[in-house]
Each structure stands twice: as structure tokens, then as C-alpha cells.
Coordinates of C-alpha atoms and ligand atoms in Angstrom, one line a residue:
M1 CA -44.7 67.4 -39.9
E2 CA -42.6 63.5 -39.1
N3 CA -42.1 63.9 -35.5
N4 CA -46.8 64.0 -36.3
V5 CA -46.7 60.8 -38.7
C6 CA -45.1 59.5 -35.5
I7 CA -47.5 59.8 -33.2
D8 CA -49.9 58.8 -35.3
I9 CA -48.8 55.5 -36.2
N10 CA -48.2 54.8 -32.7
S11 CA -51.3 56.0 -31.9
K12 CA -53.2 52.8 -34.1
A13 CA -50.3 50.6 -32.5
T14 CA -53.4 49.8 -30.0
D15 CA -56.0 49.4 -32.2
L16 CA -53.6 46.7 -34.4
I17 CA -53.4 44.4 -31.7
N18 CA -56.9 44.9 -30.8
K19 CA -58.4 44.1 -34.3
L20 CA -54.9 40.9 -34.6
A21 CA -56.7 39.7 -31.1
V22 CA -60.4 39.8 -32.0
L23 CA -59.3 38.1 -35.3
F24 CA -57.5 35.5 -33.2
R25 CA -59.9 35.3 -31.4
T26 CA -63.6 35.0 -34.1
V27 CA -61.3 31.8 -36.3
Q28 CA -60.9 29.7 -32.5
I29 CA -65.2 30.2 -33.4
H30 CA -65.9 30.6 -36.0
D31 CA -66.1 29.0 -40.1
I32 CA -63.0 31.1 -42.0
N33 CA -66.7 31.9 -44.2
N34 CA -68.4 32.9 -41.8
V35 CA -69.4 37.2 -41.8
A36 CA -67.5 37.7 -38.0
V37 CA -64.5 36.6 -39.7
V38 CA -64.9 38.6 -43.0
S39 CA -65.7 41.7 -41.2
S40 CA -62.7 41.2 -38.7
V41 CA -60.4 40.6 -42.2
N42 CA -62.0 43.9 -43.9
N43 CA -61.2 46.5 -40.8
L44 CA -58.2 45.2 -40.6
M45 CA -57.6 45.0 -43.8
E46 CA -58.1 49.1 -43.6
L47 CA -55.9 49.9 -40.6
T48 CA -52.8 47.9 -41.5
N49 CA -52.9 49.3 -45.5
E50 CA -52.8 52.8 -43.5
M51 CA -50.6 52.1 -41.5
V52 CA -48.2 51.1 -44.2
E53 CA -49.5 53.7 -46.0
M54 CA -47.7 56.1 -42.7
E55 CA -45.1 54.2 -42.3
D56 CA -44.3 51.9 -45.8
Q57 CA -43.2 48.8 -43.2
V58 CA -44.6 48.0 -40.4
E59 CA -44.0 45.4 -37.8
L60 CA -45.6 44.3 -35.5
E61 CA -42.8 42.2 -33.2
L62 CA -43.1 40.1 -29.3
R63 CA -40.3 40.6 -27.2
G64 CA -40.8 38.9 -24.0
D65 CA -43.9 40.6 -23.0
Y66 CA -44.6 43.5 -24.8
F67 CA -45.4 44.0 -28.4
Y68 CA -43.2 46.6 -30.6
L69 CA -44.8 48.1 -33.3
N70 CA -42.3 48.8 -35.5
D71 CA -38.9 49.0 -32.8
N72 CA -41.2 51.3 -30.9
R73 CA -42.7 49.0 -27.7
I74 CA -46.6 49.4 -27.7
K75 CA -48.2 51.0 -23.7
Y76 CA -50.5 48.6 -22.0
S77 CA -53.6 49.7 -22.7
M78 CA -55.6 49.3 -18.7
K79 CA -58.9 49.3 -21.8
F80 CA -57.5 46.8 -23.6
L81 CA -55.6 44.6 -21.8
F82 CA -57.3 41.1 -22.5
N83 CA -56.4 41.3 -26.1
F84 CA -53.3 42.0 -25.4
E85 CA -52.9 39.2 -23.3
H86 CA -55.0 37.6 -25.7
L87 CA -52.6 38.5 -28.8
T88 CA -49.9 37.4 -26.1
K89 CA -50.6 34.8 -25.7
E90 CA -51.7 33.5 -29.3
F91 CA -48.7 34.3 -30.6
R92 CA -46.8 31.5 -27.8
L93 CA -48.9 29.5 -28.8
L94 CA -48.1 29.7 -32.2
G95 CA -44.2 30.2 -31.8
L96 CA -44.8 33.5 -33.7
G97 CA -42.1 36.4 -33.4
S98 CA -43.6 38.8 -35.7
I99 CA -45.3 39.4 -38.4
T100 CA -44.8 42.3 -40.9
F101 CA -46.7 44.1 -43.5
F102 CA -44.8 44.9 -46.0
N103 CA -47.2 46.1 -49.0
K104 CA -50.6 46.8 -48.7
V105 CA -52.5 44.3 -48.1
S106 CA -55.8 42.4 -50.2
V107 CA -58.9 40.8 -48.8
A108 CA -57.2 37.2 -50.2
D109 CA -53.6 38.1 -49.2
L110 CA -54.7 38.4 -44.8
T111 CA -57.5 35.5 -45.7
L112 CA -54.2 33.5 -46.6
L113 CA -52.9 34.7 -43.2
T114 CA -56.3 33.9 -41.9
E115 CA -56.7 30.2 -43.3
A116 CA -52.6 29.9 -42.2
I117 CA -53.2 30.5 -38.3
V118 CA -56.0 27.7 -38.4
R119 CA -54.1 25.3 -39.6
A120 CA -51.9 25.9 -37.8
Y121 CA -54.0 25.8 -34.7
S122 CA -54.0 21.7 -35.5
S123 CA -50.1 21.2 -36.4
N124 CA -47.3 19.4 -34.2
E125 CA -44.9 22.6 -35.5
P126 CA -46.9 25.4 -36.0
Y127 CA -44.8 28.3 -36.9
N128 CA -43.0 26.4 -39.8
S129 CA -47.0 25.4 -40.7
I130 CA -47.6 28.9 -40.7
V131 CA -44.4 29.4 -42.9
D132 CA -44.8 27.9 -45.3
E133 CA -48.0 28.4 -46.1
M134 CA -47.1 32.4 -46.6
I135 CA -43.4 32.1 -48.1
S136 CA -44.6 33.6 -51.3
S137 CA -46.6 35.8 -50.5
D138 CA -45.8 39.4 -51.3
C139 CA -47.0 41.4 -48.2
I140 CA -47.2 39.4 -45.4
R141 CA -44.1 37.9 -44.0
L142 CA -43.5 36.4 -40.3
G143 CA -41.1 35.8 -37.8
K144 CA -40.2 33.4 -35.1
I145 CA -40.0 34.0 -31.6
L146 CA -37.5 34.7 -29.3
E147 CA -36.4 32.1 -26.5
F148 CA -36.1 33.5 -23.5
V149 CA -34.0 32.7 -20.9
E150 CA -35.6 30.8 -18.5
D151 CA -35.1 32.2 -15.2
E152 CA -35.8 30.5 -12.2
S153 CA -37.6 33.7 -10.6
L154 CA -39.8 34.5 -13.0
D155 CA -42.6 32.6 -11.8
I156 CA -42.6 35.0 -8.4
K157 CA -42.1 37.7 -10.9
E158 CA -44.7 36.6 -13.0
M159 CA -47.5 36.4 -10.3
V160 CA -45.6 39.6 -8.9
R161 CA -45.9 41.0 -12.0
K162 CA -49.8 39.9 -13.0
K163 CA -50.8 41.1 -9.7
Y164 CA -49.5 44.0 -10.0
F165 CA -52.2 44.9 -13.5
S166 CA -55.0 43.6 -11.4
A167 CA -54.9 45.1 -8.5
V168 CA -54.3 48.7 -11.3
S169 CA -58.0 47.5 -13.3
F170 CA -59.8 46.4 -10.2
T171 CA -58.9 50.0 -8.6
Q172 CA -60.2 51.9 -12.6
G173 CA -63.6 50.0 -11.5
V174 CA -63.8 51.1 -8.2
M175 CA -62.9 54.7 -9.0
K176 CA -64.8 54.6 -12.2
Q177 CA -68.0 53.2 -9.7
I178 CA -67.7 56.1 -7.3
K179 CA -67.7 58.0 -9.8
S180 CA -70.7 57.0 -11.6
G181 CA -72.0 57.5 -8.5
E182 CA -72.2 54.0 -8.0
K183 CA -72.3 53.3 -3.7
V184 CA -69.2 51.1 -3.6
N185 CA -68.2 49.2 0.4
L186 CA -64.9 48.9 0.9
K187 CA -64.9 45.1 1.0
K188 CA -63.7 43.4 -2.1
S189 CA -61.2 46.5 -2.1
K190 CA -60.0 45.1 1.3
R191 CA -59.6 41.6 -0.5
M192 CA -57.2 42.6 -3.4
V193 CA -54.7 44.8 -0.8
A194 CA -55.1 42.4 1.7
T195 CA -52.8 40.3 -1.0
L196 CA -51.0 43.7 -1.9
V197 CA -50.1 42.6 1.4
D198 CA -49.2 39.7 1.6
H199 CA -46.6 39.6 -1.4
V200 CA -45.0 43.1 -0.1
M201 CA -44.4 41.0 2.9
E202 CA -42.8 38.3 0.7
Q203 CA -41.5 39.5 -2.3
E204 CA -40.9 43.7 -1.2
Q205 CA -37.9 45.0 -3.4
L206 CA -40.0 42.7 -7.2
V207 CA -43.5 45.3 -6.1
L208 CA -41.1 48.3 -5.4
G209 CA -40.0 47.5 -8.4
M210 CA -43.6 47.5 -9.7
T211 CA -44.1 50.9 -8.6
A212 CA -40.2 52.3 -10.6
I213 CA -41.9 51.9 -13.6
K214 CA -43.7 54.7 -15.1
D215 CA -44.3 54.5 -18.7
F216 CA -48.0 53.4 -18.5
D217 CA -51.5 55.0 -19.9
E218 CA -54.1 56.6 -17.6
Y219 CA -52.1 57.6 -14.6
T220 CA -53.9 58.6 -11.5
F221 CA -54.4 54.6 -11.6
H222 CA -51.5 53.8 -11.3
H223 CA -50.3 56.7 -8.7
S224 CA -53.1 55.2 -6.9
V225 CA -52.0 51.5 -6.9
N226 CA -48.3 52.7 -6.6
V227 CA -49.3 55.3 -3.4
S228 CA -50.8 51.7 -1.7
I229 CA -47.5 50.1 -1.8
L230 CA -45.6 52.4 -1.6
S231 CA -47.6 52.8 1.8
I232 CA -47.6 49.2 2.6
A233 CA -44.2 49.0 2.6
L234 CA -43.0 51.9 4.0
G235 CA -45.8 51.0 7.1
Q236 CA -44.3 47.5 7.6
R237 CA -40.8 48.6 7.7
L238 CA -42.2 51.2 11.1
G239 CA -43.6 47.7 12.2
L240 CA -46.9 48.0 12.0
S241 CA -49.2 45.0 12.1
K242 CA -50.9 43.1 9.0
K243 CA -54.6 44.5 10.3
A244 CA -53.0 47.5 10.0
L245 CA -51.1 47.7 6.6
V246 CA -54.1 46.7 5.2
Q247 CA -55.9 50.2 6.3
L248 CA -52.6 51.7 5.2
G249 CA -52.6 50.1 2.2
I250 CA -56.7 50.9 0.9
V251 CA -56.2 54.9 3.1
A252 CA -53.8 54.9 0.6
L253 CA -54.8 53.6 -2.9
F254 CA -57.8 56.5 -2.6
H255 CA -56.0 59.4 -1.1
D256 CA -56.9 60.6 -5.2
V257 CA -60.7 59.6 -4.8
G258 CA -61.8 63.1 -4.8
K259 CA -59.1 63.5 -8.7
M260 CA -62.5 61.2 -10.2
D261 CA -64.3 64.7 -9.2
V262 CA -62.5 66.9 -11.1
P263 CA -63.3 67.5 -15.0
D264 CA -61.2 64.9 -17.2
E265 CA -59.5 67.9 -19.7
I266 CA -57.6 69.1 -16.0
L267 CA -57.0 65.9 -15.1
N268 CA -55.6 64.6 -18.4
K269 CA -54.3 68.4 -19.3
P270 CA -51.2 67.5 -20.8
V271 CA -49.5 71.5 -20.1
S272 CA -49.3 73.1 -17.4
L273 CA -52.6 74.4 -15.6
T274 CA -54.0 77.8 -14.7
D275 CA -54.8 79.3 -11.8
D276 CA -58.9 78.6 -12.7
E277 CA -57.6 75.4 -13.2
W278 CA -54.7 74.5 -9.8
K279 CA -58.0 76.2 -7.8
I280 CA -60.6 73.1 -9.0
M281 CA -57.1 70.5 -8.6
H282 CA -57.1 71.5 -5.3
M283 CA -60.5 70.8 -4.4
H284 CA -60.1 67.4 -4.6
P285 CA -59.3 66.1 -0.6
E286 CA -62.3 68.1 -0.1
W287 CA -64.4 65.8 -2.2
G288 CA -62.6 63.1 -1.4
I289 CA -63.8 63.5 2.2
L290 CA -67.3 63.7 0.3
S291 CA -67.1 60.9 -2.2
V292 CA -65.6 58.7 0.5
L293 CA -68.6 59.4 3.1
K294 CA -70.3 58.4 0.1
M295 CA -69.6 54.7 0.2
R296 CA -71.7 52.3 1.5
G297 CA -71.6 50.9 5.4
L298 CA -69.8 53.6 7.1
D299 CA -67.6 52.2 9.4
D300 CA -63.7 53.2 11.1
L301 CA -61.4 52.1 8.3
T302 CA -64.1 54.6 5.7
I303 CA -63.8 56.8 8.6
L304 CA -59.7 56.6 8.3
T305 CA -59.9 56.7 4.4
A306 CA -62.0 59.8 4.6
L307 CA -59.7 61.3 6.5
T308 CA -56.3 60.7 4.8
A309 CA -58.2 62.2 1.4
F310 CA -58.5 64.8 3.4
E311 CA -55.3 65.4 4.4
H312 CA -53.4 64.8 2.5
H313 CA -51.8 67.5 1.0
M314 CA -52.4 69.8 4.2
N315 CA -48.3 69.0 5.4
Y316 CA -46.5 68.9 8.1
D317 CA -46.4 71.7 9.0
L318 CA -49.6 71.8 8.3
K319 CA -49.5 75.0 5.5
G320 CA -50.3 73.4 3.1
Y321 CA -54.6 72.6 0.9
P322 CA -56.8 72.7 2.8
Q323 CA -56.4 76.2 5.3
M324 CA -57.8 75.0 8.7
R325 CA -57.9 77.2 10.8
N326 CA -57.9 75.0 14.0
A327 CA -56.3 71.8 12.5
L328 CA -54.9 69.3 14.3
N329 CA -51.9 67.4 13.7
Q330 CA -51.9 64.9 10.1
D331 CA -52.6 61.3 11.2
L332 CA -49.7 58.6 10.7
Y333 CA -51.6 57.2 7.9
S334 CA -51.8 60.5 5.9
R335 CA -48.1 62.0 6.5
I336 CA -46.9 58.2 5.4
V337 CA -49.2 59.3 2.5
S338 CA -48.1 62.2 1.6
I339 CA -44.1 61.0 2.0
S340 CA -45.3 58.1 -1.4
D341 CA -47.5 60.5 -3.0
N342 CA -44.8 62.9 -2.5
Y343 CA -42.1 60.0 -3.8
D344 CA -44.3 58.2 -6.8
A345 CA -45.5 62.0 -8.3
M346 CA -42.0 63.3 -8.7
T347 CA -40.6 60.5 -10.9
S348 CA -43.9 60.1 -13.4
S349 CA -44.0 62.2 -15.8
R350 CA -47.8 62.5 -16.3
V351 CA -48.4 64.9 -14.3
Y352 CA -49.1 68.8 -15.2
S353 CA -46.8 67.9 -18.1
R354 CA -44.2 68.2 -15.4
T355 CA -40.9 66.2 -16.9
A356 CA -40.0 62.9 -14.5
M357 CA -37.3 63.1 -12.1
A358 CA -34.6 60.6 -11.5
P359 CA -35.6 59.0 -7.9
D360 CA -32.3 60.0 -6.2
E361 CA -32.5 63.2 -6.8
A362 CA -36.4 62.6 -5.6
L363 CA -35.6 61.9 -2.8
R364 CA -32.3 64.4 -2.3
V365 CA -35.8 67.1 -3.2
M366 CA -37.4 65.5 -0.2
M367 CA -35.1 65.5 2.1
D368 CA -34.9 69.4 1.7
K369 CA -38.2 69.2 2.7
A370 CA -37.7 66.5 5.5
G371 CA -39.5 69.0 8.9
S372 CA -41.3 71.6 6.7
R373 CA -43.6 69.0 4.2
L374 CA -42.8 66.4 5.1
D375 CA -42.5 64.5 8.5
P376 CA -38.5 64.2 9.1
L377 CA -38.7 60.3 11.3
L378 CA -40.8 58.9 8.5
L379 CA -38.8 60.3 5.9
K380 CA -36.1 58.6 7.2
F381 CA -37.2 55.1 7.2
F382 CA -38.4 56.2 3.9
V383 CA -34.7 56.5 2.4
N384 CA -34.0 53.8 4.2
L385 CA -36.6 51.2 2.2
V386 CA -36.5 52.6 -0.5
G387 CA -32.1 53.1 -1.5
V388 CA -30.0 55.2 -1.5
Y389 CA -29.9 54.4 -5.2
P390 CA -33.9 53.5 -5.8
I391 CA -35.2 50.7 -8.2
G392 CA -34.8 52.4 -11.2
T393 CA -32.1 54.5 -11.2
M394 CA -29.0 54.2 -13.6
V395 CA -25.9 54.2 -12.7
M396 CA -21.9 54.0 -13.2
L397 CA -19.5 52.2 -11.7
D398 CA -16.4 52.0 -11.1
T399 CA -15.8 49.7 -14.2
N400 CA -16.8 51.7 -16.2
E401 CA -19.9 50.0 -17.0
L402 CA -23.3 51.2 -16.8
G403 CA -26.3 49.9 -14.6
L404 CA -29.2 49.9 -13.0
V405 CA -30.5 49.3 -10.2
Y406 CA -32.3 45.7 -10.1
D407 CA -33.2 45.4 -6.2
N408 CA -31.9 47.0 -2.9
N409 CA -30.0 45.1 0.0
K410 CA -31.4 45.0 3.3
Q411 CA -27.5 44.9 5.2
S412 CA -25.9 48.0 2.9
I413 CA -28.1 50.5 0.7
S414 CA -25.1 51.4 -1.7
R415 CA -24.7 48.1 -2.2
P416 CA -27.5 47.2 -4.3
R417 CA -28.3 44.3 -7.1
V418 CA -27.4 46.3 -10.3
I419 CA -28.2 44.7 -14.1
I420 CA -25.9 45.6 -16.3
I421 CA -26.3 47.3 -19.2
A422 CA -23.4 48.2 -21.4
D423 CA -19.3 47.9 -21.2
N424 CA -16.7 49.4 -19.5
K425 CA -16.7 50.8 -23.3
G426 CA -19.7 52.1 -23.0
N427 CA -21.4 49.9 -25.8
R428 CA -24.7 48.1 -25.0
I429 CA -24.8 44.5 -24.2
N430 CA -27.2 41.8 -23.4
E431 CA -27.6 43.0 -19.8
Y432 CA -27.3 40.1 -16.4
I433 CA -27.3 40.6 -13.1
V434 CA -24.6 41.5 -11.1
S435 CA -24.8 41.8 -6.8
L436 CA -22.3 44.1 -6.1
M437 CA -21.7 43.2 -2.6
E438 CA -19.3 40.6 -4.5
K439 CA -16.1 40.2 -3.7
N440 CA -12.6 39.2 -5.7
A441 CA -9.8 37.2 -4.4
E442 CA -7.9 40.2 -2.1
D443 CA -11.7 40.1 -0.4
A444 CA -12.5 44.1 -1.9
Y445 CA -15.7 44.1 -4.1
K446 CA -15.5 43.7 -8.3
R447 CA -18.1 46.9 -8.5
S448 CA -19.4 49.8 -6.6
I449 CA -21.1 52.6 -7.9
I450 CA -19.5 55.8 -8.1
K451 CA -22.2 58.5 -9.4
T452 CA -25.7 58.2 -10.7
V453 CA -26.2 59.3 -13.7
D454 CA -29.8 60.7 -15.8
A455 CA -31.5 57.4 -17.9
S456 CA -33.1 59.9 -20.4
K457 CA -30.3 60.4 -22.1
Y458 CA -29.4 57.2 -23.0
K459 CA -32.7 56.2 -23.7
I460 CA -33.3 52.9 -21.9
N461 CA -37.1 51.8 -21.1
L462 CA -36.9 50.8 -17.7
A463 CA -40.4 48.4 -18.2
E464 CA -37.7 46.1 -20.0
F465 CA -35.4 45.9 -17.6
L466 CA -37.3 45.1 -14.2
L467 CA -41.1 43.3 -15.9
Ligands
FE2_1 FE1 -53.4 64.1 -4.1
FE2_2 FE1 -51.7 61.3 -5.2

């Protein structure tokens, strides 16, 4: 029972973000008595009171780039990305860190809050101005935004993060167009992928870090972008030209396009699929070839895209699906995509109710498939790319500290940079980044990895550290 309540309140979190974002937006264009403001106040009141009833207290807090509802991080929803980003911006502008509803609210309470917000926009000290006006409220409390330490790498990180999210929403858009039968052409996708290629070339590890964060809604679109990024990065290690990397990025992005024809009930089924459902799922390579061939303008790129969509589950030894009587070997791009696809699917939890595997464990499983399912030579390059300890792996150090792999170091793949998250007694600490290449005065390494640890046991939220 308690669990149900928990799920319920979290499902309302996005709703709360949307309604607040709408309120913040409407008060900036309309007068407080305007019907749009009044109706947005009413909507917000209904929702918050419902939530207060469920949880007693509803605290919406902005920490870094994320909103938390009663300490649970709210999943970024691509569909409402605009509202998420808008509300984040407004909170920051006003110096606001949290809004807590600790009792049911009336229209008058919310009108008071709305007026306070409006006045804060024209105040020199917006946060103090809001708090002063709300000080005697018996149902709404406000908190100040926490200052984050400025870090010089933050700008680049922010840029990579934005590019990643815009790639996902772009992909979602194109896939939906394809699904609805619109004739898309690959030109725009080519432009989008070309910038992804640039980012991978300049910031390989940062971009790879984005693919390590898996707890998003809309698995299919994140998966497509992840497979594209991983394939580009692998292609780069193989020395492919930029033109080839763009082609590879495109074919990888659309490898699962055939899944758009799989009914949503099957695609998003939270429990294991039945045999019949698997049969339908296994049609996606054939359906993929058909949707690609329906795209506008048939050229080399569309043909390559169709080929990979068709071949990516055939396996290196051609014993996968679809089964062909006289199959030729898998194309190079298909073999690359198979590897990235396997890795991303295994380390994600949203596929067919499977639990996510730790990245290093996924690599071990993949090594067992070298020569059968996966191309053994390409796999070697892949292991070199993601490292023996891929980004996001939780590791125990010889100092007894606990760390998360932050990025890999080309010179020595067993000595990545690590975010220290717990001290030698296991206490959570304010995390900081160290390089395992660091040595002490005796020329010995300060820290080394002794083993990997199952991150799921520690309730660690990777996104919090890597974004
Ligand atoms: Fe697939
Ligand atoms: Fe896939």
C-alpha cells in the first residue's frame, strides 16, 4: 500500500512542474486578475492539495540541474522538457531553491504567492522579497537556492548535456514522424549527427558519460542516441573518416526504427514478453528496412541505414535473426552497431523488465560472445574505448574509499578518474574527483582499484554525479 502511494506521488511530480511552470509563465505576460492566471492558480491548488493529502508535505526542490520531490529526484521528461527547463531558469533567476506546501492551500494563499513572485521579479533581492511576503503563511514555505561551486569544466559539460538532450528530443521527433507515415528525409538527421561526431571527437569521455546515465523515461529514444554515440566513438577509435563517422552515427541512430511498428503495449511492457510477443518484437529488423526505404530520397546513406536496421540482430556468426538462407557476412557498420546495441541494452533496465547490469559485468558477458554473436576484433577496440572500468562503475579502492568511475584515461585503462563518494569508513562525503594516476612522494600510486562494487546496493544515483 505504501508503495502505491509512493508511485502515485511521484507520478504527480511532473504535473506539479508543469503547473508551476505555466503559472510562472502566465504571470509574466498577464495581469494577476487575468483569467489565465486565475485558472492556473486553481489548477495548481487542486493538484497541491491532492498531493498534500497523500504525503502531508510536498517539497519541490531544485538541486543542481534537477528537481526533487520530497527528496526523490524527478525524472526528466522529454515531453515536458520545455517546462522543466523554464522552471529551472525561473527558480535560478529568483534565487529560489524550494517551495514546500506543508498544509492545504486556498486560492488566497496561492494568489499571495503569485503576487510575491511578480514583485520579486522587479526587486534587487528577489529571494528576500518573496520570503518577506510569505513569512506568515501557514501553508507555504520557501527555501533559498544552494550555491554550486563554479567549475571551469562546467561550461563544456553543460554544452555536452544540452546537445545530448536535444539529440534525444530530435530523435523522438523524427521517429514519431516516421511512425505516423510522414516522409522524412535524412538531411536534418545528418546535421544533428555531424555535431554529435564533433562532440565525440573533442570530448569523447564526457559524451560517453551521458550514455552511462540510464534512468530516463522514453527508453527507445535514449537508446537510439546512446547507440549512435557509442558507435561513433568506436568508429573513431577504428580510425574511420569523419564522413564515415557521420554515416555510422546515422545508421546507428535508426537501427531500431522498425520498433516504431511494434505496438506500444509490447514495446513498453513492464514485464517479460510472451512467445507471441517476442515473435512480433523480432520483426523489427524487417520492418526497419521497410520504414527506411519509405524515406525521402534513396541514396547510399538510406541503403546503409536500411542494411543495419535489417542486420543488427543477425550476429557475427549469422545465427541470430532474421535467419537468411544465403546470408553474407554482417556489414562493418552492423557489426559495430551490434556491439553498442548489446552494451547499451544490457546496462539499461527498461528493456523487457530486465534489471540493469553493471557496465563491467556487461563487458564480461559480451566477451563471452566474442566470435559468436559479436565481432571479436571490434570488441577489443570497444573494451579499450569504454575501459575495463566503464564510466559509472562503482569501485572499491585500496584506501577503502568508495568511488564512481568518472572518465577513462587512454594511457592507462585501469587508472581512470574517480569521484570519491564515501570515505574509508563508508560514510557518504561531499564528493570530489581524483585521478588514479596520482602518486605520493615515494612514487607509489595514491589510490588503486581493488574491486568493482554493485552500485544498486548503495542507492546511488549516477545522474546526480555524472551530469
Ligand atoms: Fe534492435
Ligand atoms: Fe537496439
